[in-house]
Short mmCIF file of C-alpha atoms in Angstrom, two decimals:
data_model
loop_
_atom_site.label_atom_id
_atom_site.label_comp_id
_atom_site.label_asym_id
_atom_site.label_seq_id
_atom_site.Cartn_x
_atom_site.Cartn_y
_atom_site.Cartn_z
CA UNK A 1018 102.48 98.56 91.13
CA UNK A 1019 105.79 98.86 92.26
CA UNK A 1020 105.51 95.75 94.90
CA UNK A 1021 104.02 93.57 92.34
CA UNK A 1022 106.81 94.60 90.14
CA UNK A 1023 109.44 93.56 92.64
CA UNK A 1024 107.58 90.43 93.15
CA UNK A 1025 107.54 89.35 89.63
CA UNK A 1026 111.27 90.27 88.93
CA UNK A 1027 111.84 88.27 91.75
CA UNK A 1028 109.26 85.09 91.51
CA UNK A 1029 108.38 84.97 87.59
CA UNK A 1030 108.97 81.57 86.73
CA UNK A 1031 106.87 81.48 82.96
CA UNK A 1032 109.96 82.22 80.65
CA UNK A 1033 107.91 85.46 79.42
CA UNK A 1034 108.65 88.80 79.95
CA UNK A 1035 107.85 90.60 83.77
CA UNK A 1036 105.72 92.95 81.94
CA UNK A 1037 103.19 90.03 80.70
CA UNK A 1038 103.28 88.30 84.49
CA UNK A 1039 102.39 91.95 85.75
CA UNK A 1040 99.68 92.74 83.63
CA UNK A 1041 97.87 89.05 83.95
CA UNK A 1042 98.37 89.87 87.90
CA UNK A 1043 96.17 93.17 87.49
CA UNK A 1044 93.64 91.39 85.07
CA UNK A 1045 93.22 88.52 87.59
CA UNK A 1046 93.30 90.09 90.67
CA UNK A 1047 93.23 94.16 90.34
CA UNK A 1048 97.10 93.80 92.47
CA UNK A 1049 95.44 92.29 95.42
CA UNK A 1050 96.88 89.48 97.47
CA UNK A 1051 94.08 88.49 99.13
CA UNK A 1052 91.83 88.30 96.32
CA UNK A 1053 89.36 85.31 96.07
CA UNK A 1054 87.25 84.25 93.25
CA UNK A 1055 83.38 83.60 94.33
CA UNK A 1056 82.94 81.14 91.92
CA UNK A 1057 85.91 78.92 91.31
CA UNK A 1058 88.53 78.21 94.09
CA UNK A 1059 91.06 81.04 92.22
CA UNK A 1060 93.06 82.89 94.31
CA UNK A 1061 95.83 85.48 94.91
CA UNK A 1062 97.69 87.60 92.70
CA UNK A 1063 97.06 85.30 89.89
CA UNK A 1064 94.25 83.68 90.83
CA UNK A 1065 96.11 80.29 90.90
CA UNK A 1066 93.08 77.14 91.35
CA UNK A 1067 93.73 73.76 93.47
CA UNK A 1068 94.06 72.46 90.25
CA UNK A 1069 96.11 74.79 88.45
CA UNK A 1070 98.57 75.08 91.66
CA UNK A 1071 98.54 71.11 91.51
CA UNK A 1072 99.55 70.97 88.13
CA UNK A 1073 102.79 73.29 89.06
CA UNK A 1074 103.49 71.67 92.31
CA UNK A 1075 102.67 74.42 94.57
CA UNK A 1076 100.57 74.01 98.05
CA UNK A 1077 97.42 75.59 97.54
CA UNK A 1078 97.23 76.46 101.08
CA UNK A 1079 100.21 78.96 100.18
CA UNK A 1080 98.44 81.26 97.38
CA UNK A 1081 98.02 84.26 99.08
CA UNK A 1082 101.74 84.54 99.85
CA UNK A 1083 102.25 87.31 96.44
CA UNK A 1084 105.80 85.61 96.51
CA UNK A 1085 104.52 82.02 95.99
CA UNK A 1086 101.21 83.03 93.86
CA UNK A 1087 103.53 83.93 91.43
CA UNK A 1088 105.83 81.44 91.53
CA UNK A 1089 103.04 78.99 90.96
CA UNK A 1090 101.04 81.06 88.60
CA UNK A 1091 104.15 81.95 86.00
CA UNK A 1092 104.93 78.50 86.09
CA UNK A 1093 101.44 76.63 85.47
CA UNK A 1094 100.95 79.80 82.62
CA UNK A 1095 104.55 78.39 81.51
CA UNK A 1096 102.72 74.64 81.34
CA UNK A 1097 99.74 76.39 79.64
CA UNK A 1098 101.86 78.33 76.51
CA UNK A 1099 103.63 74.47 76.33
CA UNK A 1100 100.48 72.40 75.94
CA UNK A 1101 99.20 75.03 73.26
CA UNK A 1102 102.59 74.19 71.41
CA UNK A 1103 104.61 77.42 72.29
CA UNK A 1104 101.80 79.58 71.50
CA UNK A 1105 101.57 82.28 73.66
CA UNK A 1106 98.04 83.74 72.67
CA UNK A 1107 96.73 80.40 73.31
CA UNK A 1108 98.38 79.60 76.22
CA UNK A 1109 97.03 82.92 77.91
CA UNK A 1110 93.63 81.97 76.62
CA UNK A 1111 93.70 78.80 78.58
CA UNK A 1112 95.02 80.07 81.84
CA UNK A 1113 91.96 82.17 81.39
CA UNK A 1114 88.95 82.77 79.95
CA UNK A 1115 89.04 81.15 76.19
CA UNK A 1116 89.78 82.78 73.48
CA UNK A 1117 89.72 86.77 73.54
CA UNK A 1118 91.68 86.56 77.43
CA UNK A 1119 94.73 87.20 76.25
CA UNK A 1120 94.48 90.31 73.71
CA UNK A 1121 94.35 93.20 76.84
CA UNK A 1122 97.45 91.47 78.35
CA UNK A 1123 99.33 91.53 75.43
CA UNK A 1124 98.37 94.97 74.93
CA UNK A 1125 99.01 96.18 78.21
CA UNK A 1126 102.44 93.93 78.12
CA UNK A 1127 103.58 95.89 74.74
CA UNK A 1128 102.58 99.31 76.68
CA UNK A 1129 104.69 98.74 79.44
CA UNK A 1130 107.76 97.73 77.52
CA UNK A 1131 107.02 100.59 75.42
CA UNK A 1132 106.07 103.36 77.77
CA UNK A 1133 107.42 101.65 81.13
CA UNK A 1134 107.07 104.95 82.68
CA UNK A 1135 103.17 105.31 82.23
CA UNK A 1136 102.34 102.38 83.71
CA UNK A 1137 99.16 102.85 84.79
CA UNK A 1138 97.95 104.14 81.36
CA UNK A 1139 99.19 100.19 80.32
CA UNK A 1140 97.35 99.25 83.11
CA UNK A 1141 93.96 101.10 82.42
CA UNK A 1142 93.95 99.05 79.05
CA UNK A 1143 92.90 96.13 81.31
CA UNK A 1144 90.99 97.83 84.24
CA UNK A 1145 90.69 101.83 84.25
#
């Protein structure tokens, strides 16, 4: 937790708040860097696509550098909340699943401004 917190403070490029980037990093990938979808070509922290990292000019080679996954996944979830017209919920929704993707996060986002000392009781909102 505490690594992918540093990364985030130090990579998240989305205009939303660490605690959102951190919690869409645990949904996505469980914290792991080397993570690899079997059925799409998502992967990383983020679990960035060719097309997605296209879209927000990153190399796709590059996405299981934690540093650079999030760089490239903040900002294409920053191009997501845009095309939804500054809507957040949908913009979430659209980096992921459809509609219901984004409820968890925000939940787990709230918990960890809330309570950021219990984080993996946000976290467990997502994943136990």
């Amino acid at each position: 937790y505490d690594q992918v917190k540093s990364l985030v403070g130090s990579n998240n490029l989305s205009g939303q708040s660490n605690e959102l980037i951190i919690c869409t990093c645990w949904k996505e990938s469980g914290f792991n860097p080397s993570a690899q979808s079997g059925s799409s070509s998502a992967r990383g922290l983020m679990q960035v696509t060719k097309a997605a990292a296209k879209d927000a000019g990153y190399s796709y080679d590059q996405l299981f550098d934690g540093a650079t996954n999030i760089k490239a996944g903040s900002k294409y979830l920053k191009l997501r909340i845009q095309w939804a017209g500054s809507n957040v919920t949908s913009g979430l929704n659209g980096y992921g699943t459809g509609s219901g993707y984004a409820t968890n996060i925000l939940q787990c986002e709230k918990c960890l401004k809330d309570t950021p000392c219990e984080s993996q009781k946000c976290l467990n909102m997502i994943h136990p």
